Coordinates of C-alpha atoms in Angstrom, one line a residue:
X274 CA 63.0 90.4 12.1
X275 CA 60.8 93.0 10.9
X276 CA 57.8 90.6 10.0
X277 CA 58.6 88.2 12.7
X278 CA 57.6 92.0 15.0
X279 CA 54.7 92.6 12.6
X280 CA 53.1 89.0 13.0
X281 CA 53.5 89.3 16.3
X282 CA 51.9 92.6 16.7
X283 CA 49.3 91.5 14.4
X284 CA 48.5 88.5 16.6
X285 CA 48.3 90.5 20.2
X286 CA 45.9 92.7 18.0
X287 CA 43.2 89.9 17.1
X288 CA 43.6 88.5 20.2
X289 CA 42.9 92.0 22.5
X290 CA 39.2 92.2 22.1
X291 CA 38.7 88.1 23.6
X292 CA 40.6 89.4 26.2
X293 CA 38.9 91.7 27.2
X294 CA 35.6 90.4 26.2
X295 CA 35.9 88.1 29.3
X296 CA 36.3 90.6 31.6
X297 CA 32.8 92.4 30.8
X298 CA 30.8 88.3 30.6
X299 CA 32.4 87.3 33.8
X300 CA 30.8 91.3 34.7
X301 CA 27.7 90.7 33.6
X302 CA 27.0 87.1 34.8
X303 CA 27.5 89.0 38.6
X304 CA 25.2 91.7 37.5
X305 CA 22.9 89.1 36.4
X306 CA 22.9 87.8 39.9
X307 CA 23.3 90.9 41.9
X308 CA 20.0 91.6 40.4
X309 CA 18.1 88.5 40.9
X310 CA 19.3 88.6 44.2
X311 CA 17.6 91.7 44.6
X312 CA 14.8 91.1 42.5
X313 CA 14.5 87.6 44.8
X314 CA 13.9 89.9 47.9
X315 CA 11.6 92.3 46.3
X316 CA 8.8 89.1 45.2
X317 CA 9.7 87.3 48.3
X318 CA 8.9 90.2 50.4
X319 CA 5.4 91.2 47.9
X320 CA 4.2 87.3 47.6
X321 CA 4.6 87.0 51.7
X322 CA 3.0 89.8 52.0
X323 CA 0.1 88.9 48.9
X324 CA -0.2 85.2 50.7
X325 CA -0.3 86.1 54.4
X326 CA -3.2 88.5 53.6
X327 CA -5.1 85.4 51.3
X328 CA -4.0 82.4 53.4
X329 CA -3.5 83.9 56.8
X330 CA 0.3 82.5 56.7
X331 CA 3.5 83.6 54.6
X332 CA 6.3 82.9 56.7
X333 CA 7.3 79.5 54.2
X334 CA 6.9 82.3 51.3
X335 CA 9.3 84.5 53.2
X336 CA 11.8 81.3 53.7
X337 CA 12.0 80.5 50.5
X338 CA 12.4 84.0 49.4
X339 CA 15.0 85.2 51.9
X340 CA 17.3 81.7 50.9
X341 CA 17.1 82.4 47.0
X342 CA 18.2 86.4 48.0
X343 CA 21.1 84.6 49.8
X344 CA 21.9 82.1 47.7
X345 CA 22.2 85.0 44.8
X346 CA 24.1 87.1 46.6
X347 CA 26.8 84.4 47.9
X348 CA 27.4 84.0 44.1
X349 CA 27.4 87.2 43.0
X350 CA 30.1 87.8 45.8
X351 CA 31.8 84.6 44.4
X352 CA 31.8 86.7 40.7
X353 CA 33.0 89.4 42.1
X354 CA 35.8 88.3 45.3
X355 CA 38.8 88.1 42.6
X356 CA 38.2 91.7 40.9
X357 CA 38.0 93.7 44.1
X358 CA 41.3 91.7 45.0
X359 CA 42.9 92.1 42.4
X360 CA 42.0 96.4 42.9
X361 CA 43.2 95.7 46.0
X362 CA 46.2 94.3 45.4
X363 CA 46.7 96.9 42.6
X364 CA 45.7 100.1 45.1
X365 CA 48.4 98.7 47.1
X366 CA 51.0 98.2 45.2
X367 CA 50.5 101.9 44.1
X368 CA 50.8 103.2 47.5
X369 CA 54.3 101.1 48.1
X370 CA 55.4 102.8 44.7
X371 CA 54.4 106.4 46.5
X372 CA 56.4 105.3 49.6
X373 CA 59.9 104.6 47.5
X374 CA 62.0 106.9 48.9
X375 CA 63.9 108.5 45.8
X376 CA 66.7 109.0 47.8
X377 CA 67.2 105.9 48.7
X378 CA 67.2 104.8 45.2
X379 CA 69.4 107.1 44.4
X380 CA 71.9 106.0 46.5
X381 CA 71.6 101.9 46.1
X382 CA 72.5 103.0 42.3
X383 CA 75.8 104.2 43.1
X384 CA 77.1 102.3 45.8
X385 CA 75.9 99.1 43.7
X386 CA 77.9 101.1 40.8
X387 CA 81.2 101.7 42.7
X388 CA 80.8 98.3 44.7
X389 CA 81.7 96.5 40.8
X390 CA 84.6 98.6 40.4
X391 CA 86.0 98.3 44.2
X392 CA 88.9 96.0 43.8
X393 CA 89.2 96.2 39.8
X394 CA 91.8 97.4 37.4
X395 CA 88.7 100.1 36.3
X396 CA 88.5 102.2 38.9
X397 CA 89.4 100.2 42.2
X398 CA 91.3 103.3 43.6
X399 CA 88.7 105.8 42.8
X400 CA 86.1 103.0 44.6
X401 CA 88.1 102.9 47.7
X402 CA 88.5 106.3 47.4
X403 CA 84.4 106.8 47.1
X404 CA 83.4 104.4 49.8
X405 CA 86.1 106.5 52.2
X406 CA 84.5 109.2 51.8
X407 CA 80.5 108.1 51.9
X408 CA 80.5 105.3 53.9
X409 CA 79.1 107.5 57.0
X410 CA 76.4 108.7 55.3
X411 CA 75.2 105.7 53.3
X412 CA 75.4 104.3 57.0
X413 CA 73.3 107.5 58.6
X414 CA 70.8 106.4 55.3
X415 CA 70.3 103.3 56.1
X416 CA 69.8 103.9 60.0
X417 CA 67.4 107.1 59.5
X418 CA 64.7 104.8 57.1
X419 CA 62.3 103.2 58.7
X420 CA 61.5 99.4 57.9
X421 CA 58.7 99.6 55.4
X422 CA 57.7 98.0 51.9
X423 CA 58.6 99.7 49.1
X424 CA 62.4 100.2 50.0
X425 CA 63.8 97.0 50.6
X426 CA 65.5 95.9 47.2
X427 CA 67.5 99.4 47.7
X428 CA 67.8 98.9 51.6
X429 CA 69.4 95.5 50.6
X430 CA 71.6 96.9 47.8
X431 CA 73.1 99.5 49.8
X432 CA 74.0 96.9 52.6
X433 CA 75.5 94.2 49.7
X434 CA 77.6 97.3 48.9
X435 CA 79.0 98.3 52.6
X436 CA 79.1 94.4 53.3
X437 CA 81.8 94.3 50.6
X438 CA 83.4 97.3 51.4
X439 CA 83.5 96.3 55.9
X440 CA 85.3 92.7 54.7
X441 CA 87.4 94.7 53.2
X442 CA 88.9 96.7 55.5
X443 CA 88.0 93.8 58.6
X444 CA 85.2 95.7 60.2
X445 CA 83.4 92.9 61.8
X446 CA 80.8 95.7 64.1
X447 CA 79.5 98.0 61.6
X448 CA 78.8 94.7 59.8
X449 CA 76.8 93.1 62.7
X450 CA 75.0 96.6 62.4
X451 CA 74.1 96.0 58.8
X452 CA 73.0 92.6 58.9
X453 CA 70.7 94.0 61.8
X454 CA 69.4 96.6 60.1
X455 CA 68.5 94.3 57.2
X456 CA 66.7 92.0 59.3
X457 CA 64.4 94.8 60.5
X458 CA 63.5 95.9 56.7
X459 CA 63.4 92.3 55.9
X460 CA 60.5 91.2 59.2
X461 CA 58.4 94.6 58.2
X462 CA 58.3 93.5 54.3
X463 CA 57.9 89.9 54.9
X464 CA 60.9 89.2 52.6
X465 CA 62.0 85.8 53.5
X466 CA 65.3 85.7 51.7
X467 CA 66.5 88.9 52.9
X468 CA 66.1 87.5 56.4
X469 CA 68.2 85.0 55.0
X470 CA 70.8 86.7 53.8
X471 CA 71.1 88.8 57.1
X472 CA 71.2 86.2 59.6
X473 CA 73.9 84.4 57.0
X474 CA 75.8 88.2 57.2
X475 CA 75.4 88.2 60.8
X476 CA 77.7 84.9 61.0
X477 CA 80.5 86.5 59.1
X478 CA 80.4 89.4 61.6
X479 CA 80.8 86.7 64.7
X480 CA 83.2 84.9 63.2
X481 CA 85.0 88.2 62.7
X482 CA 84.3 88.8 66.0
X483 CA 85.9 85.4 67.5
X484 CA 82.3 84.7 68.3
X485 CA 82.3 80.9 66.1
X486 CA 79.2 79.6 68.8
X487 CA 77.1 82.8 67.5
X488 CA 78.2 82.4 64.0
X489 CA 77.4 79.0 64.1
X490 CA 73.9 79.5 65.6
X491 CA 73.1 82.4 62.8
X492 CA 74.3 80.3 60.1
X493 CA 71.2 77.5 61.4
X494 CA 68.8 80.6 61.6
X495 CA 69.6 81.0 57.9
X496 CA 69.6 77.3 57.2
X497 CA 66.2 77.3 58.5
X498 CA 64.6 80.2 56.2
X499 CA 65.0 78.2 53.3
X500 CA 63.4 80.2 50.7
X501 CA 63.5 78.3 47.7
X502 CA 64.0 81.8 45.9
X503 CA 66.1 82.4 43.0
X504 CA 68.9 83.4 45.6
X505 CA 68.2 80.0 47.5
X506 CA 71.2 78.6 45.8
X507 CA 73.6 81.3 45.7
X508 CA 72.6 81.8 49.4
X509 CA 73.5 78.0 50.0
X510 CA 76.8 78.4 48.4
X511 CA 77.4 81.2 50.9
X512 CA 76.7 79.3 54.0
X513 CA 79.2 76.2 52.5
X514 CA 82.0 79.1 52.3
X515 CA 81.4 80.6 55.6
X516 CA 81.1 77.0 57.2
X517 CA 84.4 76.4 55.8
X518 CA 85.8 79.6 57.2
X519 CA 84.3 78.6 60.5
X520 CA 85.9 75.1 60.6
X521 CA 89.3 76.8 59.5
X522 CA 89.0 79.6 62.7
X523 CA 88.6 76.9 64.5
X524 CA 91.5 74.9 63.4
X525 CA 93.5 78.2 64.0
X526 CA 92.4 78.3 67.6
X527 CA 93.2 74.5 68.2
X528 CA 96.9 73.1 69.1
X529 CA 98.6 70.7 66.9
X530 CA 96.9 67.4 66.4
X531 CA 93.3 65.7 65.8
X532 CA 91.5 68.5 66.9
X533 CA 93.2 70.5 64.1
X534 CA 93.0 67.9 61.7
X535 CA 89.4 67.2 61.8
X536 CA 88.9 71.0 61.7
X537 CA 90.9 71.0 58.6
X538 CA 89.4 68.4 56.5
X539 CA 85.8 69.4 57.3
X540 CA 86.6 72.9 55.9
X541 CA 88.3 71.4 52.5
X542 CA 84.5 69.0 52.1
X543 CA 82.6 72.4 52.5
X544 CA 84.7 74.1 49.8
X545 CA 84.7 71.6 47.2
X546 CA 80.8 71.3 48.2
X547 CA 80.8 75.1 47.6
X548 CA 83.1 74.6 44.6
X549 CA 80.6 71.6 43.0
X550 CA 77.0 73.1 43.5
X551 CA 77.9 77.2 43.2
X552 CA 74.9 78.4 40.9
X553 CA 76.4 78.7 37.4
X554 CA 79.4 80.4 35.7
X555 CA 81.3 83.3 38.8
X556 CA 84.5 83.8 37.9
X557 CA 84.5 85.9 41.7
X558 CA 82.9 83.0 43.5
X559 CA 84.9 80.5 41.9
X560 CA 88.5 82.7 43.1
X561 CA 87.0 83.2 46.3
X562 CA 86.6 79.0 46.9
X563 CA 90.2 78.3 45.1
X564 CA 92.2 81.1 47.6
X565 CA 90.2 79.3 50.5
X566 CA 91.1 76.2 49.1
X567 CA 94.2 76.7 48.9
X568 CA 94.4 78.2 52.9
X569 CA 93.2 74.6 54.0
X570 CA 96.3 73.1 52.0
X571 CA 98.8 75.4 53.9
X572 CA 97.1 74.2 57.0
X573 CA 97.7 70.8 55.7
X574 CA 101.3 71.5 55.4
X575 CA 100.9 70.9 51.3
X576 CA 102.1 73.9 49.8
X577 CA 102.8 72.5 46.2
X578 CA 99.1 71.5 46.7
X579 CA 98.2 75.3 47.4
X580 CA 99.9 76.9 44.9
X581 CA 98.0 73.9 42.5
X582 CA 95.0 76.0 43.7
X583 CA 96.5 79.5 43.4
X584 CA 97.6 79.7 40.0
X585 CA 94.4 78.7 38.4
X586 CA 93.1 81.8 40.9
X587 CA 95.3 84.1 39.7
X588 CA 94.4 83.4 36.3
X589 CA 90.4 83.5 36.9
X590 CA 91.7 87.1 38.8
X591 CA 93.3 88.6 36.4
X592 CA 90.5 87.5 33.3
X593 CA 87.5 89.0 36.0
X594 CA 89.7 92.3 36.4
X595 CA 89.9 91.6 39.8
X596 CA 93.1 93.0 41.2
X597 CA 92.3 92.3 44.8
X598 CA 91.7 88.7 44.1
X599 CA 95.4 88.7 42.1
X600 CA 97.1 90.4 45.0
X601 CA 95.4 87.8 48.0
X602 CA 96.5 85.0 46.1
X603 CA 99.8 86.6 45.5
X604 CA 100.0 86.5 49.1
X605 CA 99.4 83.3 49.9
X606 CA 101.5 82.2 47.1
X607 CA 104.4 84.2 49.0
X608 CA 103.2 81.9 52.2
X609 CA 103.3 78.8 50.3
X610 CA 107.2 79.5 49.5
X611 CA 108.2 80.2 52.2
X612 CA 106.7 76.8 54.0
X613 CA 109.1 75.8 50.7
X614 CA 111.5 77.0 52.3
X615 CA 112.5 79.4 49.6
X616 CA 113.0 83.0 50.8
X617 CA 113.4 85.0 48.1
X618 CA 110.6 84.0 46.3
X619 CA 108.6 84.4 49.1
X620 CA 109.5 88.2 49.0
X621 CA 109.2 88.1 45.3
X622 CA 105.8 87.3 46.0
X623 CA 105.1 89.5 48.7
X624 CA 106.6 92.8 46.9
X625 CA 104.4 92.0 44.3
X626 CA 101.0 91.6 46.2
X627 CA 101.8 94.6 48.0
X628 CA 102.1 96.4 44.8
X629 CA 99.0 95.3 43.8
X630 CA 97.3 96.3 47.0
X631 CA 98.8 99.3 46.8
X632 CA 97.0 100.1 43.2
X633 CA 93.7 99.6 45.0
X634 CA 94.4 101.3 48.0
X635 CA 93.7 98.3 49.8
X636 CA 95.4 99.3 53.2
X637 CA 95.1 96.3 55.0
X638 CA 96.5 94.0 52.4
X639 CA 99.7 96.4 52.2
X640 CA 99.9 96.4 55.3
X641 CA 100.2 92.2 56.3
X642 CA 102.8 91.9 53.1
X643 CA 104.8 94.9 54.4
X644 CA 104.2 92.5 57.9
X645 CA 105.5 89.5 56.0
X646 CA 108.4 91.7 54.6
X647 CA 109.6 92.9 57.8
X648 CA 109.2 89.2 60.0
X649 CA 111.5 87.6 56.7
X650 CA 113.9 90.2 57.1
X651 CA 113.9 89.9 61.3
X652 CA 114.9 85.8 60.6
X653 CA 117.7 87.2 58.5
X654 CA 118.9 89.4 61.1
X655 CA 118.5 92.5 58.9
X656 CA 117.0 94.6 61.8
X657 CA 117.3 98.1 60.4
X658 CA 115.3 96.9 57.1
X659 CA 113.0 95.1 59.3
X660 CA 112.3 97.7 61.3
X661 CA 111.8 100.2 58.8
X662 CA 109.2 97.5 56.6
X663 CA 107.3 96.9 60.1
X664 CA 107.2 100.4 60.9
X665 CA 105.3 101.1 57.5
X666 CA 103.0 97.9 57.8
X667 CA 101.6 99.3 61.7
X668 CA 101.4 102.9 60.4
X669 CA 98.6 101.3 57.6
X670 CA 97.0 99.0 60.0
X671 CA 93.5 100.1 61.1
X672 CA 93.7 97.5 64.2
X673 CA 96.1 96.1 66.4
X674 CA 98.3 93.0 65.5
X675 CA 100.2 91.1 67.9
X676 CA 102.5 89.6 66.2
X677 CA 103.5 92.8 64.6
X678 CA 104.0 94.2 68.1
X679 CA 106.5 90.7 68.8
X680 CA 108.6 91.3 65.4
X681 CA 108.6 95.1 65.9
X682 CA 110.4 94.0 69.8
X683 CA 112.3 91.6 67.7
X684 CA 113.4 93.9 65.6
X685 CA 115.2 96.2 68.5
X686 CA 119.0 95.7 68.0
X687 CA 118.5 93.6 71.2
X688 CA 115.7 91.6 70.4
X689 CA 115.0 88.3 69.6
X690 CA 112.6 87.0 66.8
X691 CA 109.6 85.6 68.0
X692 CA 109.4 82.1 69.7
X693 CA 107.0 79.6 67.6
X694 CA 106.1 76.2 68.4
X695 CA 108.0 74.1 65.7
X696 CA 105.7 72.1 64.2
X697 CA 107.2 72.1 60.7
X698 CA 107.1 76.2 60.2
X699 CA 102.9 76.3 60.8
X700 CA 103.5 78.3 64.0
X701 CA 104.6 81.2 61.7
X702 CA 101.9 80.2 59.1
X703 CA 99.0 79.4 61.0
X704 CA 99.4 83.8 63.2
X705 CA 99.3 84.5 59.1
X706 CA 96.6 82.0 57.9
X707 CA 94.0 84.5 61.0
X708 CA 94.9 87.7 59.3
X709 CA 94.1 86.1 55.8
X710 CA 90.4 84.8 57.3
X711 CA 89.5 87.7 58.6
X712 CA 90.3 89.5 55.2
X713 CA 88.5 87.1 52.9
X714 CA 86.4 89.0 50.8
X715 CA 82.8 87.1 50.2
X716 CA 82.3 86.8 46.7
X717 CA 78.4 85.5 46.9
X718 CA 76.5 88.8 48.2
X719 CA 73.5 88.8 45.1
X720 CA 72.5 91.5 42.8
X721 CA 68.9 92.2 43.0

């Protein structure tokens, strides 16, 4: 190693002075002509001048004289065009370096730092924890700097971070905001795959939103961009994910039959598209499409076929450290039982993703297996333990559910459990399947 270093040094060394002997020719040959330009003008200007007074004429003398001066100094500007834009380029790259707001940096560091461990078995309740606490003022940050180069790479980290941290918790607004933001940064730098990535984030907002047209339409926008960057692909597999997701919300929004159906399969093509070109080894990216997988097969009514996709996930989970992804597919594996039509491992299920959530202080999550919890117990007709379990999910939600609202009436010792179409136990399925979208965490925002 150490004379592998050495001949290398030894090599740049000899090398150096050709280097930057070409510099000082390529300066010389333009002084050469800068001068006989101006050397050109000076005889031109005395033989005119000598001629007119001998032959009575000059002006060819002059002609010819003023065409050589030009004709030296176009090449003498030729010689000397890429040095003064290469100062240029250099001048300017040292006044975006001024601009950097230290601040900003400062920030992007640890919200990219705590955005790894958000979620984890290192750290995920201290994360949560963090982002609780300075998520207004990474958000009063982000809206106080004005779009300018020099800050983007730390404007964009700081918005992969909250991105994260809004799916999270099912804040589609204050995402719409970021992706806004971003796009603002991203037209005043001319960065062309950050304008990607925010019109791409501004479609999982709509869809968040119930918007799908506006989703849709942003998803095109960032379609269009096509950068061809090194984030072109993992950008790509982000837009086959987040088609999928569309095609599902729109399954959940259609009645039973072709509508549905079609909706269906053309979310299970955009995953296993997602699944077949995702750039490289993610063992995140590759739970994230094998969760969503397995949604489209309880949509299908295949829940053997689901949980086919869930183990593998729950493996790939717990090898990444990633708790969150454990606990979601946990969930769904409690779903998948009890379209099995096998209650108590259904709870088994559900007891254990809440634990899980609960190690994370992912409220949410708690929250829809306390939900499932309570609605299992309602069917039983244990309305005291039902209420109490429904009673705890609503005092963790952050938003209002409305099924939550029908089992908690249920749940009164004169209600009634809530009416579901009976199309083979997907009415109950499909009113979980839209909490479970909305709280699909995106597993393809890129590290700069």
């Amino acid at each position: 190693m150490t004379s592998g270093t050495s001949a290398t040094s030894g090599t740049s060394g000899d090398q150096q002075p050709k280097l930057e002997d070409k510099p000082r020719q390529s300066r010389r040959r333009g002084d050469f002509f800068g001068i006989s330009a101006l050397a050109s003008a000076l005889l031109s200007g005395l033989a005119g001048e000598r001629l007119s007074q001998s032959l009575d004429s000059g002006g060819w003398v002059r002609v010819v004289g003023l065409s050589l001066t030009f004709l030296f100094l176009l090449i003498w500007a030729a010689y000397y065009a890429p040095t003064v834009l290469a100062a240029y380029k250099r001048r300017r790259q040292e006044a975006v370096a001024v601009v950097a707001a230290p601040e900003l940096r400062a920030a992007a560091e640890e919200a990219e730092q705590w955005m790894i461990a958000l979620g984890s078995d290192t750290g995920g309740m201290a994360a949560a924890e963090w982002y609780s606490l300075n998520e207004p003022q990474l958000r009063e940050l982000l809206q106080a700097e004005k779009p300018r180069e020099g800050i983007a790479d730390d404007f964009a980290r700081i918005c992969d971070a909250l991105e994260v941290w809004y799916l999270r918790r099912s804040e589609p607004l204050p995402l719409l905001e970021l992706s806004e933001l971003l796009s603002a940064v991203a037209e005043a730098c001319g960065r062309r795959d950050l304008a990607e990535l925010a019109a791409a984030r501004e479609a999982t907002a709509y869809r968040l939103l119930g918007d799908l047209e506006s989703a849709t339409t942003r998803l095109g926008v960032s379609d269009n961009v096509a950068t061809h960057s090194r984030t072109a692909a993992a950008l790509t597999t982000r837009r086959q994910v987040e088609r999928a997701l569309l095609h599902l919300a729109r399954a959940e929004q259609s009645p039973a039959g072709n509508d549905r159906v079609e909706a269906v399969l053309n979310a299970r093509d955009r995953l296993d598209d997602a699944r077949l070109n995702r750039p490289g080894p993610d063992l995140a990216a590759e739970v994230a499409i094998l969760i969503n997988r397995a949604i489209v097969n309880l949509y299908q009514l295949e829940p053997e076929e689901a949980l086919d996709q869930l183990r593998p996930a729950v493996a790939r989970a717990r090898a990444a450290g990633d708790i969150s992804g454990q606990a979601h597919a946990s969930e769904l594996m409690g779903v998948a039982a009890w379209m099995q039509r096998s209650p108590h491992e259904a709870k088994r299920m559900w007891r254990h993703a809440e634990h899980l959530y609960s190690e994370i202080d992912e409220s949410e999550g708690r929250a829809r297996c306390l939900q499932h919890l309570g609605s299992a117990e309602v069917v039983a007709g244990r309305k005291k333990q039902a209420r109490a379990l429904l009673e705890r999910s609503a005092d963790l939600r952050t938003s209002e559910s409305e099924l939550l609202t029908k089992y908690l009436e249920a749940a009164q010792e004169d209600g009634q459990p809530p009416e579901v179409d009976d199309d083979g136990g997907t009415g109950v399925t499909v009113s979980w399947m839209r909490r479970l979208l909305d709280r699909v965490r995106d597993h393809f925002t890129l590290s700069r």
